[in-house]
PDB file of C-alpha atoms in Angstrom:
ATOM      1  CA  UNK A   1      91.281 -16.107  42.449  1.00 45.00           C
ATOM      2  CA  UNK A   2      87.754 -16.875  41.362  1.00 44.00           C
ATOM      3  CA  UNK A   3      84.849 -14.472  41.545  1.00 47.00           C
ATOM      4  CA  UNK A   4      83.618 -16.329  44.598  1.00 45.00           C
ATOM      5  CA  UNK A   5      86.799 -16.312  46.643  1.00 45.00           C
ATOM      6  CA  UNK A   6      87.097 -14.218  49.755  1.00 46.00           C
ATOM      7  CA  UNK A   7      88.940 -10.908  49.911  1.00 48.00           C
ATOM      8  CA  UNK A   8      91.824 -12.467  51.865  1.00 49.00           C
ATOM      9  CA  UNK A   9      92.978 -14.248  48.736  1.00 49.00           C
ATOM     10  CA  UNK A  10      92.346 -17.811  49.882  1.00 48.00           C
ATOM     11  CA  UNK A  11      90.704 -20.251  47.516  1.00 49.00           C
ATOM     12  CA  UNK A  12      87.909 -21.131  49.947  1.00 49.00           C
ATOM     13  CA  UNK A  13      84.471 -20.228  48.604  1.00 50.00           C
ATOM     14  CA  UNK A  14      82.972 -17.064  50.004  1.00 46.00           C
ATOM     15  CA  UNK A  15      79.704 -17.703  51.814  1.00 42.00           C
ATOM     16  CA  UNK A  16      77.457 -15.063  53.253  1.00 39.00           C
ATOM     17  CA  UNK A  17      76.980 -15.407  56.971  1.00 45.00           C
ATOM     18  CA  UNK A  18      73.518 -15.515  58.500  1.00 49.00           C
ATOM     19  CA  UNK A  19      71.661 -12.241  58.421  1.00 54.00           C
ATOM     20  CA  UNK A  20      71.390 -10.332  61.643  1.00 59.00           C
ATOM     21  CA  UNK A  21      68.318 -11.311  63.638  1.00 56.00           C
ATOM     22  CA  UNK A  22      67.669 -14.522  61.685  1.00 55.00           C
ATOM     23  CA  UNK A  23      66.930 -17.548  63.846  1.00 56.00           C
ATOM     24  CA  UNK A  24      67.800 -21.186  63.288  1.00 56.00           C
ATOM     25  CA  UNK A  25      64.821 -21.618  60.935  1.00 65.00           C
ATOM     26  CA  UNK A  26      66.198 -18.972  58.581  1.00 76.00           C
ATOM     27  CA  UNK A  27      63.417 -16.493  59.319  1.00 78.00           C
ATOM     28  CA  UNK A  28      63.402 -13.425  61.510  1.00 76.00           C
ATOM     29  CA  UNK A  29      60.447 -14.557  63.625  1.00 82.00           C
ATOM     30  CA  UNK A  30      58.646 -17.671  64.793  1.00 87.00           C
ATOM     31  CA  UNK A  31      55.877 -19.418  62.898  1.00 86.00           C
ATOM     32  CA  UNK A  32      53.193 -17.995  65.196  1.00 91.00           C
ATOM     33  CA  UNK A  33      54.547 -14.432  64.959  1.00 91.00           C
ATOM     34  CA  UNK A  34      54.644 -14.625  61.160  1.00 90.00           C
ATOM     35  CA  UNK A  35      51.092 -15.951  61.028  1.00 92.00           C
ATOM     36  CA  UNK A  36      49.732 -13.397  63.491  1.00 93.00           C
ATOM     37  CA  UNK A  37      51.363 -10.407  61.768  1.00 92.00           C
ATOM     38  CA  UNK A  38      50.221 -11.407  58.290  1.00 93.00           C
ATOM     39  CA  UNK A  39      46.718 -12.225  59.519  1.00 94.00           C
ATOM     40  CA  UNK A  40      46.456  -8.878  61.318  1.00 95.00           C
ATOM     41  CA  UNK A  41      47.747  -6.897  58.338  1.00 93.00           C
ATOM     42  CA  UNK A  42      45.464  -8.767  55.946  1.00 91.00           C
ATOM     43  CA  UNK A  43      42.458  -8.252  58.211  1.00 93.00           C
ATOM     44  CA  UNK A  44      43.176  -4.513  58.383  1.00 93.00           C
ATOM     45  CA  UNK A  45      43.468  -4.472  54.596  1.00 89.00           C
ATOM     46  CA  UNK A  46      40.007  -6.045  54.290  1.00 87.00           C
ATOM     47  CA  UNK A  47      38.515  -3.629  56.820  1.00 90.00           C
ATOM     48  CA  UNK A  48      40.028  -0.478  55.331  1.00 91.00           C
ATOM     49  CA  UNK A  49      38.209  -0.955  52.037  1.00 86.00           C
ATOM     50  CA  UNK A  50      34.524  -1.492  52.894  1.00 89.00           C
ATOM     51  CA  UNK A  51      33.472  -0.217  49.483  1.00 91.00           C
ATOM     52  CA  UNK A  52      35.155  -3.230  47.856  1.00 86.00           C
ATOM     53  CA  UNK A  53      33.165  -5.559  50.112  1.00 88.00           C
ATOM     54  CA  UNK A  54      29.921  -3.743  49.266  1.00 92.00           C
ATOM     55  CA  UNK A  55      30.673  -3.870  45.541  1.00 90.00           C
ATOM     56  CA  UNK A  56      31.406  -7.610  45.667  1.00 90.00           C
ATOM     57  CA  UNK A  57      28.189  -8.277  47.573  1.00 93.00           C
ATOM     58  CA  UNK A  58      26.157  -6.074  45.203  1.00 95.00           C
ATOM     59  CA  UNK A  59      27.725  -7.732  42.167  1.00 93.00           C
ATOM     60  CA  UNK A  60      26.922 -11.142  43.641  1.00 93.00           C
ATOM     61  CA  UNK A  61      23.306 -10.137  44.300  1.00 96.00           C
ATOM     62  CA  UNK A  62      22.899  -8.839  40.746  1.00 96.00           C
ATOM     63  CA  UNK A  63      24.385 -11.958  39.114  1.00 93.00           C
ATOM     64  CA  UNK A  64      22.322 -14.182  41.417  1.00 95.00           C
ATOM     65  CA  UNK A  65      19.150 -12.305  40.472  1.00 96.00           C
ATOM     66  CA  UNK A  66      20.007 -12.650  36.789  1.00 95.00           C
ATOM     67  CA  UNK A  67      20.661 -16.392  37.046  1.00 93.00           C
ATOM     68  CA  UNK A  68      17.577 -16.838  39.226  1.00 93.00           C
ATOM     69  CA  UNK A  69      15.494 -14.983  36.621  1.00 94.00           C
ATOM     70  CA  UNK A  70      16.815 -17.150  33.796  1.00 93.00           C
ATOM     71  CA  UNK A  71      16.059 -20.412  35.619  1.00 91.00           C
ATOM     72  CA  UNK A  72      12.987 -19.149  37.514  1.00 93.00           C
ATOM     73  CA  UNK A  73      10.459 -21.734  38.751  1.00 90.00           C
ATOM     74  CA  UNK A  74      11.797 -24.976  37.333  1.00 89.00           C
ATOM     75  CA  UNK A  75       9.541 -28.025  37.571  1.00 89.00           C
ATOM     76  CA  UNK A  76      10.821 -31.538  38.136  1.00 87.00           C
ATOM     77  CA  UNK A  77      10.352 -33.001  34.677  1.00 91.00           C
ATOM     78  CA  UNK A  78      12.998 -33.968  32.114  1.00 91.00           C
ATOM     79  CA  UNK A  79      13.591 -30.419  30.879  1.00 92.00           C
ATOM     80  CA  UNK A  80      13.483 -28.964  34.383  1.00 90.00           C
ATOM     81  CA  UNK A  81      16.105 -31.393  35.663  1.00 91.00           C
ATOM     82  CA  UNK A  82      18.412 -30.503  32.767  1.00 93.00           C
ATOM     83  CA  UNK A  83      17.871 -26.799  33.482  1.00 92.00           C
ATOM     84  CA  UNK A  84      18.599 -27.348  37.181  1.00 92.00           C
ATOM     85  CA  UNK A  85      21.842 -29.099  36.208  1.00 93.00           C
ATOM     86  CA  UNK A  86      22.770 -26.043  34.162  1.00 92.00           C
ATOM     87  CA  UNK A  87      21.952 -23.728  37.041  1.00 92.00           C
ATOM     88  CA  UNK A  88      24.068 -25.800  39.440  1.00 91.00           C
ATOM     89  CA  UNK A  89      26.948 -25.567  36.972  1.00 94.00           C
ATOM     90  CA  UNK A  90      26.571 -21.782  36.979  1.00 90.00           C
ATOM     91  CA  UNK A  91      26.434 -21.839  40.804  1.00 87.00           C
ATOM     92  CA  UNK A  92      29.772 -23.598  40.997  1.00 90.00           C
ATOM     93  CA  UNK A  93      31.568 -21.679  38.280  1.00 92.00           C
ATOM     94  CA  UNK A  94      30.358 -18.302  39.515  1.00 88.00           C
ATOM     95  CA  UNK A  95      31.335 -18.932  43.135  1.00 86.00           C
ATOM     96  CA  UNK A  96      34.679 -20.442  42.210  1.00 87.00           C
ATOM     97  CA  UNK A  97      35.782 -17.826  39.717  1.00 88.00           C
ATOM     98  CA  UNK A  98      34.486 -14.892  41.736  1.00 85.00           C
ATOM     99  CA  UNK A  99      36.735 -15.879  44.645  1.00 80.00           C
ATOM    100  CA  UNK A 100      39.656 -16.741  42.362  1.00 83.00           C
ATOM    101  CA  UNK A 101      39.516 -13.378  40.596  1.00 83.00           C
ATOM    102  CA  UNK A 102      39.293 -11.566  43.925  1.00 79.00           C
ATOM    103  CA  UNK A 103      42.444 -13.336  45.121  1.00 78.00           C
ATOM    104  CA  UNK A 104      44.265 -12.627  41.861  1.00 84.00           C
ATOM    105  CA  UNK A 105      43.336  -8.948  42.088  1.00 81.00           C
ATOM    106  CA  UNK A 106      44.555  -8.626  45.687  1.00 81.00           C
ATOM    107  CA  UNK A 107      47.722 -10.637  45.132  1.00 81.00           C
ATOM    108  CA  UNK A 108      48.772  -8.724  42.015  1.00 85.00           C
ATOM    109  CA  UNK A 109      48.379  -5.459  43.933  1.00 86.00           C
ATOM    110  CA  UNK A 110      50.500  -6.753  46.836  1.00 88.00           C
ATOM    111  CA  UNK A 111      53.115  -8.577  44.746  1.00 90.00           C
ATOM    112  CA  UNK A 112      55.948  -6.010  45.073  1.00 91.00           C
ATOM    113  CA  UNK A 113      55.579  -5.848  48.865  1.00 90.00           C
ATOM    114  CA  UNK A 114      55.306  -9.627  49.093  1.00 90.00           C
ATOM    115  CA  UNK A 115      58.478 -10.189  47.058  1.00 90.00           C
ATOM    116  CA  UNK A 116      60.449  -7.612  49.041  1.00 90.00           C
ATOM    117  CA  UNK A 117      59.383  -9.064  52.390  1.00 87.00           C
ATOM    118  CA  UNK A 118      59.951 -12.632  51.256  1.00 87.00           C
ATOM    119  CA  UNK A 119      63.474 -11.785  50.098  1.00 87.00           C
ATOM    120  CA  UNK A 120      64.094 -10.214  53.494  1.00 86.00           C
ATOM    121  CA  UNK A 121      62.972 -13.519  55.024  1.00 85.00           C
ATOM    122  CA  UNK A 122      60.316 -11.856  57.144  1.00 87.00           C
ATOM    123  CA  UNK A 123      57.845 -14.687  56.565  1.00 88.00           C
ATOM    124  CA  UNK A 124      57.318 -17.910  54.703  1.00 89.00           C
ATOM    125  CA  UNK A 125      55.139 -18.177  51.613  1.00 90.00           C
ATOM    126  CA  UNK A 126      52.761 -20.620  53.275  1.00 90.00           C
ATOM    127  CA  UNK A 127      52.267 -18.198  56.183  1.00 91.00           C
ATOM    128  CA  UNK A 128      51.365 -15.437  53.730  1.00 91.00           C
ATOM    129  CA  UNK A 129      48.864 -17.673  51.957  1.00 90.00           C
ATOM    130  CA  UNK A 130      47.314 -18.938  55.193  1.00 92.00           C
ATOM    131  CA  UNK A 131      47.038 -15.458  56.737  1.00 92.00           C
ATOM    132  CA  UNK A 132      45.494 -13.903  53.613  1.00 91.00           C
ATOM    133  CA  UNK A 133      43.043 -16.781  53.208  1.00 89.00           C
ATOM    134  CA  UNK A 134      41.846 -16.693  56.808  1.00 93.00           C
ATOM    135  CA  UNK A 135      41.525 -12.892  56.755  1.00 92.00           C
ATOM    136  CA  UNK A 136      39.290 -13.092  53.688  1.00 89.00           C
ATOM    137  CA  UNK A 137      37.368 -16.144  54.933  1.00 91.00           C
ATOM    138  CA  UNK A 138      34.322 -14.143  56.089  1.00 91.00           C
ATOM    139  CA  UNK A 139      33.976 -12.734  52.572  1.00 89.00           C
ATOM    140  CA  UNK A 140      34.587 -16.166  51.029  1.00 88.00           C
ATOM    141  CA  UNK A 141      31.638 -17.409  53.098  1.00 91.00           C
ATOM    142  CA  UNK A 142      29.346 -14.375  52.749  1.00 92.00           C
ATOM    143  CA  UNK A 143      29.496 -14.135  48.946  1.00 91.00           C
ATOM    144  CA  UNK A 144      28.323 -17.722  48.234  1.00 91.00           C
ATOM    145  CA  UNK A 145      25.730 -17.416  51.009  1.00 93.00           C
ATOM    146  CA  UNK A 146      24.217 -14.299  49.387  1.00 94.00           C
ATOM    147  CA  UNK A 147      24.349 -15.910  45.959  1.00 94.00           C
ATOM    148  CA  UNK A 148      22.695 -19.124  47.087  1.00 92.00           C
ATOM    149  CA  UNK A 149      20.104 -17.342  49.235  1.00 93.00           C
ATOM    150  CA  UNK A 150      18.861 -15.459  46.189  1.00 94.00           C
ATOM    151  CA  UNK A 151      19.014 -18.130  43.490  1.00 92.00           C
ATOM    152  CA  UNK A 152      17.967 -21.211  45.476  1.00 91.00           C
ATOM    153  CA  UNK A 153      14.328 -20.210  46.025  1.00 91.00           C
ATOM    154  CA  UNK A 154      14.036 -18.469  42.632  1.00 92.00           C
ATOM    155  CA  UNK A 155      15.010 -21.608  40.727  1.00 91.00           C
ATOM    156  CA  UNK A 156      12.595 -23.665  42.775  1.00 87.00           C
ATOM    157  CA  UNK A 157      15.028 -26.098  44.315  1.00 86.00           C
ATOM    158  CA  UNK A 158      13.818 -28.312  47.136  1.00 84.00           C
ATOM    159  CA  UNK A 159      12.377 -26.118  49.903  1.00 83.00           C
ATOM    160  CA  UNK A 160      13.482 -26.312  53.517  1.00 84.00           C
ATOM    161  CA  UNK A 161      16.445 -25.232  55.578  1.00 84.00           C
ATOM    162  CA  UNK A 162      17.866 -28.750  55.772  1.00 84.00           C
ATOM    163  CA  UNK A 163      17.963 -28.991  51.954  1.00 82.00           C
ATOM    164  CA  UNK A 164      19.354 -25.495  51.506  1.00 82.00           C
TER     165      UNK A 164
END
C-alpha cells in the first residue's frame, strides 16, 4: 500500500474530509463575517497604540518642516520651477514610502498570527488585506494631509483652497 492509502488497506487515495464547521466556500464564516471581524480587530489594534499614531504624525510634521525649509519661498522662474518639481518628487516619495513602511512594520509583527489563522481557514487573504487597509485608512489620509498642509504654503505653491 502506498503512503497515501487509507488504513483499511484499499488502494483508493486517502483524502481528508472537510473540517468541522467549514462551509461550502471552504471557510468557517461568510465573507461579511470575515470582513467585519478583521476590520474590528484591526481598528482595535490601531486604537490601542495611540503613541504610534502620535509618533507618525510628529515624524511627518518634522519631515514636512525640513522639506518646506529646504524649498522655502520658491518663485516661478526657471530655477523655481525645477525646485518645485524636486519638491513634488519628495512629496510623492515621502508619502508613498511612509505608508508602505508602516504597513510592512505592522504586517511583519502580525505574520505568525496571520499564517496560523489562514491555515485554519478562518478568513481569506483578500479579507485580511481589505480589513487592515480600511482600519488604517484614517491614518493613511491624516499623514499626507499634515505633510501637505505644512509644506504647501512653505514652498510657495499656488495659494487657495481649490488649488491645495
